[in-house]
Coordinates of N, CA and C in Angstrom, one line a residue:
Chain A
E229 N -3.3 -13.4 24.1 CA -2.2 -12.5 24.5 C -1.1 -12.5 23.4
I230 N -0.6 -11.3 23.2 CA 0.5 -11.2 22.2 C 1.8 -11.5 22.9
T231 N 2.6 -12.4 22.3 CA 3.9 -12.8 22.9 C 4.9 -11.7 22.7
K232 N 6.0 -11.9 23.4 CA 7.1 -10.9 23.3 C 7.7 -10.9 21.9
E233 N 7.9 -12.1 21.3 CA 8.4 -12.1 19.9 C 7.4 -11.4 19.0
Q234 N 6.1 -11.6 19.2 CA 5.1 -11.0 18.3 C 5.2 -9.4 18.5
R235 N 5.4 -9.0 19.7 CA 5.5 -7.5 19.9 C 6.8 -7.0 19.2
T236 N 7.8 -7.7 19.2 CA 9.1 -7.3 18.5 C 8.8 -7.2 17.0
L237 N 8.1 -8.2 16.5 CA 7.8 -8.3 15.1 C 6.9 -7.0 14.7
M238 N 5.9 -6.8 15.5 CA 5.0 -5.6 15.3 C 5.8 -4.3 15.3
R239 N 6.7 -4.2 16.3 CA 7.4 -2.9 16.4 C 8.3 -2.7 15.2
L240 N 8.9 -3.7 14.7 CA 9.8 -3.6 13.5 C 9.0 -3.2 12.3
I241 N 7.8 -3.8 12.1 CA 7.0 -3.5 11.0 C 6.4 -2.1 11.0
V242 N 5.9 -1.7 12.2 CA 5.3 -0.4 12.4 C 6.4 0.7 12.2
D243 N 7.6 0.5 12.8 CA 8.7 1.4 12.6 C 9.0 1.6 11.2
A244 N 9.1 0.5 10.4 CA 9.5 0.6 9.0 C 8.3 1.3 8.2
H245 N 7.1 1.0 8.6 CA 5.9 1.6 7.9 C 5.9 3.2 8.1
N246 N 6.3 3.6 9.4 CA 6.3 5.0 9.6 C 7.5 5.7 9.1
R247 N 8.6 5.0 9.0 CA 9.9 5.6 8.6 C 9.9 5.9 7.1
H248 N 9.3 5.1 6.3 CA 9.3 5.2 4.9 C 8.0 5.8 4.4
Q249 N 8.2 7.1 4.0 CA 7.0 7.9 3.6 C 7.4 8.6 2.3
I250 N 6.3 9.1 1.6 CA 6.6 10.0 0.5 C 7.3 11.3 1.0
P251 N 8.4 11.7 0.3 CA 9.1 12.9 0.8 C 8.3 14.1 0.9
Q252 N 8.6 15.0 1.9 CA 7.8 16.2 2.1 C 7.7 17.1 0.9
D253 N 8.8 17.3 0.2 CA 8.8 18.2 -0.9 C 7.7 17.8 -2.0
I254 N 7.5 16.5 -2.1 CA 6.5 16.0 -3.0 C 5.1 16.2 -2.4
T255 N 4.9 15.9 -1.1 CA 3.6 16.1 -0.5 C 3.2 17.6 -0.6
K256 N 4.2 18.5 -0.4 CA 3.9 19.9 -0.5 C 3.3 20.3 -1.9
K257 N 4.0 19.7 -2.9 CA 3.5 20.0 -4.3 C 2.1 19.5 -4.5
L258 N 1.8 18.3 -3.9 CA 0.5 17.7 -4.0 C -0.6 18.6 -3.5
L259 N -0.3 19.4 -2.4 CA -1.3 20.2 -1.7 C -1.4 21.6 -2.4
Q260 N -0.6 21.9 -3.4 CA -0.8 23.1 -4.1 C -2.1 23.1 -4.8
E261 N -2.8 24.2 -4.8 CA -4.2 24.2 -5.4 C -4.2 24.7 -6.9
Q262 N -3.1 25.3 -7.3 CA -3.0 25.8 -8.7 C -2.1 24.9 -9.5
Y263 N -2.6 24.3 -10.6 CA -1.8 23.5 -11.4 C -2.5 23.3 -12.7
S264 N -1.7 23.0 -13.7 CA -2.3 22.7 -15.0 C -2.5 21.2 -15.1
A265 N -3.2 20.8 -16.1 CA -3.5 19.3 -16.3 C -2.2 18.6 -16.5
E266 N -1.2 19.2 -17.2 CA 0.0 18.5 -17.5 C 0.9 18.4 -16.2
E267 N 0.9 19.5 -15.4 CA 1.6 19.5 -14.2 C 1.1 18.4 -13.2
N268 N -0.3 18.3 -13.2 CA -0.9 17.3 -12.4 C -0.5 15.9 -12.8
F269 N -0.6 15.6 -14.1 CA -0.2 14.3 -14.6 C 1.2 13.9 -14.2
L270 N 2.1 14.9 -14.4 CA 3.5 14.6 -14.2 C 3.8 14.4 -12.7
L271 N 3.1 15.1 -11.8 CA 3.2 15.0 -10.4 C 2.7 13.6 -9.9
L272 N 1.5 13.3 -10.4 CA 0.9 12.0 -10.0 C 1.8 10.8 -10.4
T273 N 2.4 10.9 -11.6 CA 3.4 9.8 -12.0 C 4.6 9.9 -11.2
E274 N 5.1 11.1 -10.8 CA 6.2 11.1 -9.9 C 5.9 10.5 -8.5
V275 N 4.7 10.8 -8.0 CA 4.3 10.2 -6.8 C 4.2 8.7 -6.9
A276 N 3.7 8.2 -8.0 CA 3.6 6.7 -8.2 C 5.0 6.1 -8.1
T277 N 6.0 6.7 -8.8 CA 7.3 6.1 -8.7 C 7.9 6.2 -7.3
N278 N 7.6 7.3 -6.6 CA 8.0 7.4 -5.2 C 7.4 6.4 -4.3
Q279 N 6.1 6.1 -4.6 CA 5.4 5.2 -3.8 C 6.0 3.8 -3.9
V280 N 6.4 3.4 -5.1 CA 7.1 2.1 -5.3 C 8.4 2.1 -4.5
Q281 N 9.1 3.1 -4.6 CA 10.4 3.2 -3.8 C 10.2 3.0 -2.3
V282 N 9.2 3.8 -1.9 CA 8.8 3.7 -0.4 C 8.4 2.3 -0.1
L283 N 7.6 1.7 -0.9 CA 7.2 0.3 -0.7 C 8.3 -0.7 -0.6
V284 N 9.3 -0.5 -1.5 CA 10.5 -1.4 -1.5 C 11.3 -1.2 -0.2
E285 N 11.5 0.0 0.2 CA 12.2 0.3 1.4 C 11.5 -0.3 2.7
F286 N 10.2 -0.2 2.7 CA 9.4 -0.8 3.8 C 9.6 -2.3 3.8
T287 N 9.5 -2.9 2.6 CA 9.5 -4.4 2.5 C 10.9 -4.9 2.9
K288 N 11.9 -4.2 2.6 CA 13.3 -4.7 2.9 C 13.4 -4.8 4.4
N289 N 12.6 -4.1 5.2 CA 12.6 -4.2 6.6 C 11.7 -5.2 7.3
I290 N 11.0 -5.9 6.4 CA 10.1 -6.9 7.0 C 11.0 -8.1 7.3
P291 N 11.0 -8.6 8.6 CA 11.9 -9.6 9.0 C 11.8 -10.9 8.1
G292 N 12.9 -11.3 7.5 CA 12.9 -12.5 6.7 C 12.8 -12.2 5.2
F293 N 12.3 -11.1 4.8 CA 12.1 -10.8 3.4 C 13.4 -10.9 2.6
L294 N 14.5 -10.4 3.1 CA 15.7 -10.4 2.3 C 16.4 -11.8 2.3
S295 N 15.8 -12.7 3.1 CA 16.4 -14.0 3.0 C 15.7 -14.9 2.0
L296 N 14.6 -14.4 1.4 CA 13.9 -15.1 0.3 C 14.8 -15.1 -0.9
D297 N 14.5 -16.0 -1.8 CA 15.2 -16.0 -3.1 C 15.0 -14.6 -3.8
H298 N 16.1 -14.1 -4.4 CA 16.1 -12.8 -4.9 C 15.0 -12.5 -6.0
E299 N 14.9 -13.5 -6.9 CA 13.8 -13.3 -7.9 C 12.4 -13.4 -7.3
D300 N 12.3 -14.2 -6.2 CA 11.0 -14.3 -5.5 C 10.7 -12.9 -4.9
Q301 N 11.7 -12.2 -4.4 CA 11.5 -10.9 -3.8 C 11.0 -10.0 -4.9
I302 N 11.5 -10.0 -6.1 CA 11.1 -9.2 -7.2 C 9.6 -9.5 -7.5
A303 N 9.4 -10.8 -7.6 CA 8.0 -11.3 -8.0 C 7.0 -10.9 -7.0
L304 N 7.3 -10.9 -5.7 CA 6.4 -10.5 -4.6 C 6.1 -9.0 -4.7
L305 N 7.2 -8.2 -4.9 CA 7.0 -6.8 -5.0 C 6.2 -6.4 -6.2
K306 N 6.6 -7.0 -7.4 CA 5.9 -6.7 -8.6 C 4.4 -7.1 -8.5
G307 N 4.2 -8.2 -7.9 CA 2.8 -8.7 -7.8 C 1.9 -8.0 -6.8
S308 N 2.5 -7.4 -5.8 CA 1.7 -6.7 -4.8 C 1.8 -5.2 -4.9
A309 N 2.6 -4.6 -5.8 CA 2.9 -3.2 -5.8 C 1.5 -2.4 -5.9
V310 N 0.7 -2.7 -6.8 CA -0.5 -2.0 -7.1 C -1.4 -2.0 -5.8
E311 N -1.6 -3.2 -5.3 CA -2.5 -3.4 -4.1 C -1.9 -2.7 -2.9
A312 N -0.6 -2.8 -2.7 CA 0.0 -2.2 -1.5 C -0.1 -0.6 -1.6
M313 N 0.1 -0.1 -2.9 CA 0.0 1.3 -3.0 C -1.4 1.8 -2.8
F314 N -2.4 1.1 -3.3 CA -3.8 1.5 -3.1 C -4.1 1.5 -1.6
L315 N -3.6 0.5 -0.9 CA -3.8 0.4 0.6 C -3.1 1.5 1.3
R316 N -1.9 1.8 0.9 CA -1.2 2.9 1.5 C -1.9 4.3 1.3
S317 N -2.4 4.5 0.0 CA -3.1 5.7 -0.3 C -4.4 5.8 0.5
A318 N -5.1 4.7 0.7 CA -6.3 4.7 1.5 C -6.0 5.0 2.9
Q319 N -4.9 4.6 3.4 CA -4.5 4.9 4.8 C -4.2 6.4 4.9
V320 N -3.6 7.0 3.9 CA -3.3 8.4 3.9 C -4.6 9.2 4.0
F321 N -5.6 8.8 3.1 CA -6.9 9.4 3.1 C -7.6 9.3 4.4
S322 N -7.3 8.2 5.2 CA -8.0 8.0 6.5 C -7.5 8.8 7.6
R323 N -6.3 9.4 7.4 CA -5.7 10.1 8.5 C -6.4 11.4 8.7
K324 N -6.3 11.9 10.0 CA -6.8 13.3 10.3 C -5.8 14.3 9.6
M325 N -6.3 15.0 8.7 CA -5.5 16.0 8.1 C -6.1 17.4 8.3
P326 N -5.2 18.5 8.2 CA -5.8 19.8 8.3 C -6.9 20.0 7.3
N327 N -7.8 21.0 7.6 CA -9.0 21.2 6.8 C -8.6 21.5 5.4
G328 N -9.3 20.9 4.5 CA -9.2 21.1 3.1 C -8.2 20.3 2.3
Y329 N -7.3 19.6 3.1 CA -6.2 18.8 2.4 C -6.8 17.6 1.6
I330 N -7.8 16.9 2.3 CA -8.4 15.8 1.6 C -9.0 16.2 0.3
E331 N -9.7 17.4 0.4 CA -10.4 17.9 -0.8 C -9.5 18.2 -1.9
V332 N -8.3 18.8 -1.6 CA -7.3 19.1 -2.6 C -6.8 17.8 -3.3
L333 N -6.5 16.8 -2.4 CA -6.0 15.6 -3.0 C -7.0 14.9 -3.9
E334 N -8.2 14.9 -3.4 CA -9.3 14.3 -4.2 C -9.5 14.9 -5.5
E335 N -9.4 16.3 -5.5 CA -9.6 17.1 -6.7 C -8.6 16.7 -7.7
R336 N -7.3 16.6 -7.3 CA -6.2 16.2 -8.2 C -6.5 14.9 -8.9
I337 N -7.0 13.9 -8.1 CA -7.3 12.6 -8.8 C -8.5 12.8 -9.7
R338 N -9.5 13.5 -9.3 CA -10.7 13.7 -10.2 C -10.3 14.5 -11.5
K339 N -9.3 15.4 -11.4 CA -8.9 16.2 -12.6 C -7.8 15.5 -13.4
S340 N -7.4 14.3 -13.0 CA -6.2 13.7 -13.6 C -6.5 13.2 -15.0
G341 N -7.7 13.0 -15.3 CA -8.0 12.4 -16.6 C -8.3 10.9 -16.5
I342 N -8.2 10.4 -15.3 CA -8.7 9.0 -15.1 C -10.2 9.0 -15.2
S343 N -10.7 7.9 -15.9 CA -12.1 7.8 -16.1 C -12.9 7.6 -14.8
E344 N -14.1 8.2 -14.7 CA -15.0 8.1 -13.6 C -15.2 6.6 -13.2
E345 N -15.3 5.7 -14.2 CA -15.6 4.3 -13.9 C -14.5 3.7 -13.0
F346 N -13.3 4.3 -13.0 CA -12.2 3.7 -12.2 C -12.1 4.5 -10.9
I347 N -12.4 5.8 -11.0 CA -12.3 6.6 -9.8 C -13.3 6.2 -8.7
T348 N -14.5 5.8 -9.2 CA -15.6 5.5 -8.2 C -15.1 4.3 -7.3
P349 N -14.7 3.1 -7.9 CA -14.3 2.0 -7.0 C -13.1 2.4 -6.2
M350 N -12.2 3.2 -6.7 CA -11.0 3.6 -5.9 C -11.5 4.4 -4.6
F351 N -12.3 5.4 -4.8 CA -12.8 6.2 -3.7 C -13.7 5.3 -2.8
N352 N -14.4 4.4 -3.3 CA -15.2 3.5 -2.5 C -14.3 2.7 -1.6
F353 N -13.2 2.2 -2.1 CA -12.2 1.5 -1.4 C -11.6 2.3 -0.3
Y354 N -11.3 3.6 -0.6 CA -10.7 4.5 0.4 C -11.7 4.7 1.6
K355 N -13.0 4.8 1.2 CA -14.0 5.0 2.2 C -14.2 3.8 3.1
S356 N -14.1 2.6 2.5 CA -14.2 1.4 3.3 C -13.1 1.2 4.2
I357 N -11.9 1.6 3.8 CA -10.7 1.5 4.7 C -10.9 2.5 5.8
N358 N -11.4 3.7 5.5 CA -11.6 4.8 6.5 C -12.6 4.3 7.6
E359 N -13.6 3.6 7.2 CA -14.6 3.2 8.1 C -14.2 2.1 9.1
L360 N -13.0 1.5 8.8 CA -12.5 0.4 9.7 C -11.8 1.0 10.9
H361 N -11.4 2.3 10.8 CA -10.6 2.9 11.9 C -9.5 2.0 12.4
M362 N -8.6 1.6 11.5 CA -7.5 0.8 11.9 C -6.5 1.5 12.8
V363 N -5.9 0.9 13.7 CA -4.8 1.5 14.4 C -3.5 1.3 13.6
E364 N -2.5 2.0 13.9 CA -1.3 2.0 13.0 C -0.7 0.6 12.9
E365 N -0.7 -0.2 14.0 CA -0.2 -1.6 13.9 C -0.9 -2.4 12.9
E366 N -2.3 -2.2 12.9 CA -3.1 -3.0 11.9 C -2.8 -2.6 10.5
Q367 N -2.6 -1.3 10.3 CA -2.3 -0.8 8.9 C -1.0 -1.4 8.4
A368 N 0.0 -1.3 9.3 CA 1.4 -1.8 8.9 C 1.4 -3.3 8.6
L369 N 0.7 -4.0 9.5 CA 0.6 -5.5 9.4 C -0.1 -5.9 8.1
L370 N -1.2 -5.2 7.9 CA -2.0 -5.5 6.7 C -1.2 -5.3 5.4
T371 N -0.5 -4.2 5.4 CA 0.4 -3.9 4.2 C 1.4 -5.0 4.0
A372 N 2.1 -5.4 5.1 CA 3.1 -6.5 5.0 C 2.4 -7.8 4.6
I373 N 1.2 -8.1 5.1 CA 0.5 -9.3 4.7 C 0.2 -9.3 3.2
T374 N -0.2 -8.1 2.7 CA -0.5 -7.9 1.2 C 0.7 -8.2 0.4
I375 N 1.9 -7.7 0.8 CA 3.1 -7.9 0.1 C 3.5 -9.4 0.1
L376 N 3.4 -10.0 1.3 CA 3.8 -11.4 1.4 C 2.7 -12.4 1.0
T377 N 2.0 -12.2 0.0 CA 1.0 -13.1 -0.5 C 1.7 -14.2 -1.4
P378 N 1.6 -15.4 -1.0 CA 2.4 -16.5 -1.7 C 2.0 -16.7 -3.1
D379 N 0.8 -16.5 -3.5 CA 0.4 -17.0 -4.8 C 0.5 -15.9 -5.9
R380 N 1.4 -15.0 -5.7 CA 1.7 -14.0 -6.8 C 2.3 -14.7 -8.0
P381 N 2.1 -14.2 -9.2 CA 2.8 -14.8 -10.4 C 4.3 -14.9 -10.2
Y382 N 4.8 -16.0 -10.7 CA 6.3 -16.3 -10.8 C 7.0 -16.5 -9.5
V383 N 6.2 -16.6 -8.4 CA 6.9 -16.9 -7.1 C 7.2 -18.4 -7.1
K384 N 8.5 -18.8 -6.9 CA 8.8 -20.2 -7.0 C 8.6 -20.9 -5.7
D385 N 9.1 -20.3 -4.6 CA 9.0 -21.0 -3.3 C 7.9 -20.4 -2.5
Q386 N 6.7 -20.8 -2.7 CA 5.5 -20.3 -2.1 C 5.5 -20.6 -0.6
Q387 N 6.1 -21.7 -0.2 CA 6.1 -22.1 1.2 C 6.9 -21.2 2.0
A388 N 8.0 -20.8 1.4 CA 8.9 -19.8 2.2 C 8.2 -18.5 2.5
V389 N 7.4 -18.1 1.5 CA 6.6 -16.8 1.7 C 5.5 -17.1 2.7
E390 N 4.8 -18.2 2.6 CA 3.8 -18.6 3.6 C 4.4 -18.5 5.1
R391 N 5.6 -19.0 5.2 CA 6.2 -19.1 6.5 C 6.5 -17.7 7.1
L392 N 6.6 -16.7 6.2 CA 6.7 -15.3 6.7 C 5.4 -14.7 6.9
Q393 N 4.4 -15.0 6.1 CA 3.1 -14.4 6.2 C 2.3 -14.9 7.4
E394 N 2.4 -16.2 7.6 CA 1.5 -16.7 8.7 C 1.7 -16.1 10.1
P395 N 2.9 -15.9 10.5 CA 3.1 -15.2 11.9 C 2.4 -13.8 11.9
M396 N 2.5 -13.1 10.7 CA 1.9 -11.8 10.7 C 0.4 -11.9 10.8
L397 N -0.2 -12.9 10.1 CA -1.7 -13.1 10.1 C -2.1 -13.4 11.6
D398 N -1.2 -14.2 12.2 CA -1.6 -14.6 13.6 C -1.6 -13.4 14.6
V399 N -0.5 -12.6 14.4 CA -0.5 -11.4 15.4 C -1.5 -10.4 15.0
L400 N -1.9 -10.3 13.7 CA -2.9 -9.3 13.3 C -4.3 -9.8 13.9
R401 N -4.5 -11.1 13.8 CA -5.8 -11.7 14.4 C -5.9 -11.4 15.8
K402 N -4.8 -11.6 16.6 CA -4.8 -11.3 18.0 C -5.1 -9.8 18.3
L403 N -4.4 -9.0 17.5 CA -4.5 -7.6 17.7 C -5.9 -7.1 17.5
C404 N -6.6 -7.7 16.5 CA -8.0 -7.3 16.2 C -8.9 -7.6 17.3
I405 N -8.6 -8.8 18.0 CA -9.5 -9.2 19.1 C -9.3 -8.3 20.3
L406 N -8.0 -7.9 20.5 CA -7.7 -7.0 21.6 C -8.2 -5.6 21.4
Q407 N -8.0 -5.1 20.1 CA -8.3 -3.7 19.9 C -9.8 -3.4 19.6
H408 N -10.5 -4.5 19.1 CA -11.9 -4.4 18.7 C -12.7 -5.5 19.4
P409 N -12.8 -5.5 20.7 CA -13.4 -6.6 21.4 C -14.9 -6.7 21.1
Q410 N -15.5 -5.6 20.8 CA -17.0 -5.5 20.5 C -17.3 -6.0 19.0
E411 N -16.2 -6.2 18.3 CA -16.4 -6.6 16.9 C -15.7 -7.9 16.5
P412 N -16.3 -9.0 16.9 CA -15.6 -10.3 16.7 C -15.3 -10.6 15.2
Q413 N -16.0 -9.9 14.3 CA -15.8 -10.1 12.9 C -14.8 -9.2 12.3
Y414 N -14.1 -8.4 13.1 CA -13.2 -7.3 12.6 C -12.1 -7.9 11.7
F415 N -11.5 -8.9 12.2 CA -10.4 -9.6 11.4 C -10.9 -10.0 10.1
A416 N -12.0 -10.6 10.0 CA -12.6 -11.1 8.8 C -12.9 -9.9 7.9
R417 N -13.3 -8.8 8.4 CA -13.6 -7.5 7.6 C -12.3 -7.0 7.0
L418 N -11.2 -7.1 7.8 CA -9.9 -6.7 7.3 C -9.5 -7.5 6.1
L419 N -9.6 -8.8 6.3 CA -9.2 -9.7 5.2 C -10.1 -9.5 4.0
G420 N -11.4 -9.1 4.2 CA -12.3 -8.8 3.1 C -11.8 -7.6 2.3
R421 N -11.1 -6.7 2.9 CA -10.5 -5.6 2.2 C -9.4 -6.1 1.2
L422 N -8.7 -7.1 1.6 CA -7.7 -7.7 0.6 C -8.4 -8.2 -0.6
T423 N -9.6 -8.7 -0.5 CA -10.3 -9.2 -1.7 C -10.7 -8.0 -2.5
E424 N -11.1 -6.9 -1.9 CA -11.5 -5.7 -2.6 C -10.2 -5.2 -3.4
L425 N -9.1 -5.3 -2.7 CA -7.8 -4.8 -3.4 C -7.5 -5.6 -4.6
R426 N -7.8 -6.9 -4.6 CA -7.6 -7.7 -5.8 C -8.4 -7.2 -7.0
T427 N -9.6 -6.8 -6.7 CA -10.5 -6.3 -7.7 C -9.9 -5.0 -8.3
L428 N -9.5 -4.1 -7.4 CA -8.8 -2.9 -7.9 C -7.6 -3.1 -8.7
N429 N -6.9 -4.1 -8.3 CA -5.7 -4.5 -9.1 C -6.1 -5.0 -10.5
H430 N -7.1 -5.7 -10.6 CA -7.6 -6.2 -11.8 C -8.0 -5.0 -12.8
Y431 N -8.6 -4.0 -12.2 CA -9.0 -2.8 -13.0 C -7.8 -1.9 -13.3
H432 N -6.7 -2.0 -12.6 CA -5.7 -1.1 -12.7 C -5.1 -1.0 -14.1
A433 N -4.8 -2.1 -14.7 CA -4.2 -2.1 -16.0 C -5.1 -1.4 -17.0
E434 N -6.4 -1.7 -16.9 CA -7.3 -1.0 -17.8 C -7.4 0.5 -17.5
M435 N -7.3 0.8 -16.3 CA -7.4 2.2 -15.9 C -6.2 3.0 -16.5
L436 N -5.0 2.4 -16.4 CA -3.8 3.1 -16.9 C -3.9 3.3 -18.5
T437 N -4.4 2.3 -19.2 CA -4.5 2.4 -20.6 C -5.5 3.5 -21.0
S438 N -6.6 3.5 -20.3 CA -7.6 4.5 -20.5 C -7.1 5.9 -20.2
W439 N -6.3 6.0 -19.1 CA -5.8 7.3 -18.7 C -4.8 7.8 -19.7
R440 N -3.9 6.9 -20.1 CA -2.9 7.3 -21.1 C -3.6 7.8 -22.4
M441 N -4.6 7.2 -22.8 CA -5.3 7.6 -24.0 C -5.9 9.0 -23.8
N442 N -6.5 9.2 -22.6 CA -7.1 10.5 -22.4 C -6.0 11.6 -22.4
Chain B
P222 N 2.5 -4.3 -21.0 CA 3.8 -4.8 -20.7 C 4.8 -3.7 -20.4
G223 N 4.6 -2.5 -21.0 CA 5.5 -1.4 -20.8 C 5.5 -1.0 -19.3
N224 N 4.3 -1.0 -18.8 CA 4.1 -0.6 -17.3 C 4.9 -1.6 -16.5
S225 N 4.7 -2.9 -16.8 CA 5.3 -3.9 -16.0 C 6.8 -3.8 -16.0
I226 N 7.4 -3.6 -17.2 CA 8.8 -3.4 -17.3 C 9.3 -2.2 -16.5
G227 N 8.6 -1.1 -16.6 CA 8.9 0.1 -15.8 C 8.9 -0.2 -14.3
L228 N 7.8 -0.9 -13.9 CA 7.6 -1.2 -12.4 C 8.8 -2.0 -12.0
E229 N 9.1 -3.1 -12.8 CA 10.2 -4.0 -12.4 C 11.5 -3.3 -12.2
A230 N 11.8 -2.4 -13.2 CA 13.0 -1.7 -13.2 C 13.2 -0.8 -11.9
I231 N 12.1 -0.2 -11.5 CA 12.1 0.7 -10.3 C 12.3 -0.2 -9.1
I232 N 11.7 -1.4 -9.1 CA 11.8 -2.3 -7.9 C 13.2 -2.8 -7.8
R233 N 13.8 -3.3 -9.0 CA 15.2 -3.8 -8.9 C 16.2 -2.8 -8.5
K234 N 16.0 -1.6 -9.0 CA 16.9 -0.5 -8.6 C 16.8 -0.2 -7.1
A235 N 15.6 -0.1 -6.6 CA 15.4 0.2 -5.2 C 15.8 -0.9 -4.3
L236 N 15.7 -2.1 -4.8 CA 16.2 -3.3 -4.0 C 17.7 -3.3 -3.8
M237 N 18.3 -2.9 -4.9 CA 19.8 -2.9 -4.9 C 20.4 -1.7 -4.2
G238 N 19.7 -0.5 -4.4 CA 20.4 0.7 -3.9 C 19.7 1.1 -2.6
K239 N 19.9 2.4 -2.3 CA 19.4 3.0 -1.1 C 18.5 4.1 -1.5
Y240 N 17.4 4.3 -0.9 CA 16.5 5.4 -1.2 C 16.5 6.3 0.0
D241 N 16.9 7.5 -0.2 CA 17.0 8.4 0.9 C 15.6 8.9 1.3
D242 N 15.3 8.9 2.6 CA 14.0 9.4 3.1 C 13.8 10.8 2.7

């Protein structure tokens, strides 16, 4: 059973997750079907900057985050940004969207100049997230858990971060049991996606270098 | 390294300031 405090925690995180989104004027531009290669590149980089800002605003609303040491806050955000953004993008691709939208977004990424060897694992990850059919509470909690990973580089007080992450893992575990009673391994599958994210993170630096050269 | 500095700068600015929805 989820306790009253856990419900409050979930509500705060879900509200923050829903409140902070990419602005509509940018999403409208993303859905335009006519664009040059340069326009596409500039827009995708604008989206990336926006995604980081959205991520920071979400994170500021995670209970306890702003009470962490300031430099540890920076280290957590820096260390998790790439993973959190891939997870957020995958969640966007999992949503029910009007016909054709997914195809337009996919096409932009395929035409971006990013090499196929990086696009394939990225879209495989999006597919694996889609297949999980997470509810919004699970999505928001998983994002928060990704950000509050204690072993990121340069984090000084790992225990303080663990103290924030553990209650979220606990409520996510309970939620998985309640939402997916026929799938006792569901929570483990979710955590498995975090491992997949680490692999994407590892490729990301290489992907950017290759993209820039293209 | 250039990416990392750029990312950190965006994070620091966003942490200090307010980002309008």
